[in-house]
Short mmCIF file of C-alpha atoms in Angstrom, two decimals:
data_model
loop_
_atom_site.label_atom_id
_atom_site.label_comp_id
_atom_site.label_asym_id
_atom_site.label_seq_id
_atom_site.Cartn_x
_atom_site.Cartn_y
_atom_site.Cartn_z
CA UNK A 1 -18.90 226.80 -12.93
CA UNK A 2 -17.51 226.97 -16.43
CA UNK A 3 -13.73 227.08 -16.76
CA UNK A 4 -12.55 229.28 -19.59
CA UNK A 5 -9.91 227.07 -21.19
CA UNK A 6 -7.06 229.02 -22.73
CA UNK A 7 -7.72 232.12 -20.61
CA UNK A 8 -4.55 233.20 -18.77
CA UNK A 9 -4.58 232.40 -15.05
CA UNK A 10 -2.61 235.50 -14.11
CA UNK A 11 -0.66 238.43 -15.51
CA UNK A 12 2.64 236.93 -16.71
CA UNK A 13 5.50 237.50 -14.28
CA UNK A 14 3.23 238.69 -11.44
CA UNK A 15 0.85 237.38 -8.80
CA UNK A 16 -2.13 239.30 -10.23
CA UNK A 17 -4.76 236.57 -10.51
CA UNK A 18 -7.21 236.43 -13.45
CA UNK A 19 -8.98 233.12 -12.75
CA UNK A 20 -9.92 230.90 -9.83
CA UNK A 21 -9.38 227.15 -9.68
CA UNK A 22 -12.62 225.97 -8.10
CA UNK A 23 -15.98 227.40 -7.02
CA UNK A 24 -16.34 228.59 -3.45
CA UNK A 25 -18.44 226.39 -1.18
CA UNK A 26 -19.96 229.58 0.27
CA UNK A 27 -21.06 230.71 -3.20
CA UNK A 28 -19.64 233.10 -5.76
CA UNK A 29 -18.07 236.32 -4.56
CA UNK A 30 -20.32 239.17 -5.75
CA UNK A 31 -18.97 241.42 -8.49
CA UNK A 32 -19.25 245.10 -7.63
CA UNK A 33 -17.91 248.19 -9.34
CA UNK A 34 -14.72 249.39 -7.66
CA UNK A 35 -13.46 252.94 -8.02
CA UNK A 36 -10.17 253.30 -9.90
CA UNK A 37 -8.19 256.35 -8.84
CA UNK A 38 -5.54 258.01 -10.99
CA UNK A 39 -2.88 257.42 -8.34
CA UNK A 40 -3.08 253.61 -8.49
CA UNK A 41 0.25 251.81 -8.71
CA UNK A 42 1.60 251.17 -12.21
CA UNK A 43 1.54 247.41 -11.53
CA UNK A 44 -2.20 247.58 -10.77
CA UNK A 45 -2.80 249.52 -13.97
CA UNK A 46 -0.83 246.92 -15.96
CA UNK A 47 -2.93 244.17 -14.37
CA UNK A 48 -6.14 245.95 -15.41
CA UNK A 49 -4.85 246.40 -18.96
CA UNK A 50 -3.60 242.81 -19.12
CA UNK A 51 -6.96 241.49 -17.92
CA UNK A 52 -8.80 243.64 -20.47
CA UNK A 53 -6.47 242.39 -23.21
CA UNK A 54 -7.18 238.79 -22.19
CA UNK A 55 -10.95 239.42 -22.10
CA UNK A 56 -10.89 241.03 -25.53
CA UNK A 57 -8.69 238.31 -27.04
CA UNK A 58 -10.78 235.52 -25.57
CA UNK A 59 -14.35 236.90 -25.92
CA UNK A 60 -14.30 240.02 -28.11
CA UNK A 61 -17.62 241.85 -27.93
CA UNK A 62 -19.64 238.65 -27.44
CA UNK A 63 -21.43 237.95 -24.13
CA UNK A 64 -19.56 235.53 -21.87
CA UNK A 65 -20.28 233.62 -18.70
CA UNK A 66 -18.46 234.77 -15.56
CA UNK A 67 -17.38 231.21 -14.76
CA UNK A 68 -13.92 230.98 -13.23
CA UNK A 69 -12.96 234.63 -13.85
CA UNK A 70 -11.73 236.30 -10.66
CA UNK A 71 -14.41 238.50 -9.03
CA UNK A 72 -11.83 240.92 -7.65
CA UNK A 73 -10.22 241.52 -11.04
CA UNK A 74 -13.64 241.78 -12.74
CA UNK A 75 -14.76 244.30 -10.12
CA UNK A 76 -12.05 246.76 -11.19
CA UNK A 77 -13.62 246.86 -14.69
CA UNK A 78 -17.29 246.16 -13.87
CA UNK A 79 -19.79 248.91 -14.60
CA UNK A 80 -17.44 250.58 -17.06
CA UNK A 81 -15.51 248.39 -19.51
CA UNK A 82 -17.28 245.18 -18.49
CA UNK A 83 -21.07 245.35 -18.16
CA UNK A 84 -23.94 242.98 -17.45
CA UNK A 85 -25.23 241.24 -20.58
CA UNK A 86 -28.53 240.17 -19.05
CA UNK A 87 -31.38 241.68 -17.07
CA UNK A 88 -31.83 240.88 -14.25
CA UNK A 89 -28.16 240.46 -13.42
CA UNK A 90 -27.04 238.44 -10.40
CA UNK A 91 -23.54 239.62 -9.37
CA UNK A 92 -23.07 236.52 -7.17
CA UNK A 93 -23.72 233.89 -9.86
CA UNK A 94 -21.00 231.96 -11.69
CA UNK A 95 -23.37 231.70 -14.67
CA UNK A 96 -24.00 235.46 -14.92
CA UNK A 97 -23.48 236.85 -18.43
CA UNK A 98 -21.12 239.76 -18.99
CA UNK A 99 -19.77 241.54 -22.04
CA UNK A 100 -17.03 244.00 -22.88
CA UNK A 101 -18.31 247.51 -23.67
CA UNK A 102 -15.96 248.06 -26.59
CA UNK A 103 -16.30 251.85 -26.79
CA UNK A 104 -15.52 252.38 -23.10
CA UNK A 105 -12.78 249.75 -23.12
CA UNK A 106 -11.09 251.40 -26.12
CA UNK A 107 -11.23 254.78 -24.36
CA UNK A 108 -9.80 253.44 -21.08
CA UNK A 109 -7.26 250.99 -22.52
CA UNK A 110 -6.24 252.22 -26.00
CA UNK A 111 -3.00 250.21 -25.83
CA UNK A 112 -5.02 246.98 -25.75
CA UNK A 113 -6.78 247.79 -29.01
CA UNK A 114 -4.00 249.64 -30.81
CA UNK A 115 -2.81 247.22 -33.50
CA UNK A 116 -0.60 249.84 -35.11
CA UNK A 117 2.17 249.41 -32.52
CA UNK A 118 1.88 245.64 -32.31
CA UNK A 119 -0.75 245.50 -29.59
CA UNK A 120 -0.53 245.34 -25.82
CA UNK A 121 2.53 244.03 -24.04
CA UNK A 122 2.40 243.18 -20.33
CA UNK A 123 5.36 245.50 -19.67
CA UNK A 124 3.76 248.58 -21.26
CA UNK A 125 2.97 251.38 -18.82
CA UNK A 126 0.36 253.96 -19.76
CA UNK A 127 1.21 257.24 -18.05
CA UNK A 128 -2.10 259.02 -18.84
CA UNK A 129 -4.28 256.27 -17.40
CA UNK A 130 -7.32 257.48 -15.47
#
């Protein structure tokens, strides 16, 4: 399992985990698309935006290996802003390739990509998030 050096381990000031420390002996937790409802807590929405900001800052639109990225956090974005970069895709493989779908990510998390206001801050709260 590749460890993405320099990638934040969690959302600053919270317990929202972005990475794992070591591979599971039982194998990688499968990534699956999870439904995001509009009534999610603001802290959960900030965690999603913070994770997207970290993905974009670290990988941009280039394919990346899942590695030590947290399956639970990836699952909140998978199938929408984060998509499989290979076919066939194995959702339970640490070496699976993913990529950020920039158009969908910009639509869902404009604050992450908006350089005009100085970019994303972990304390920002997007009221119109869906």
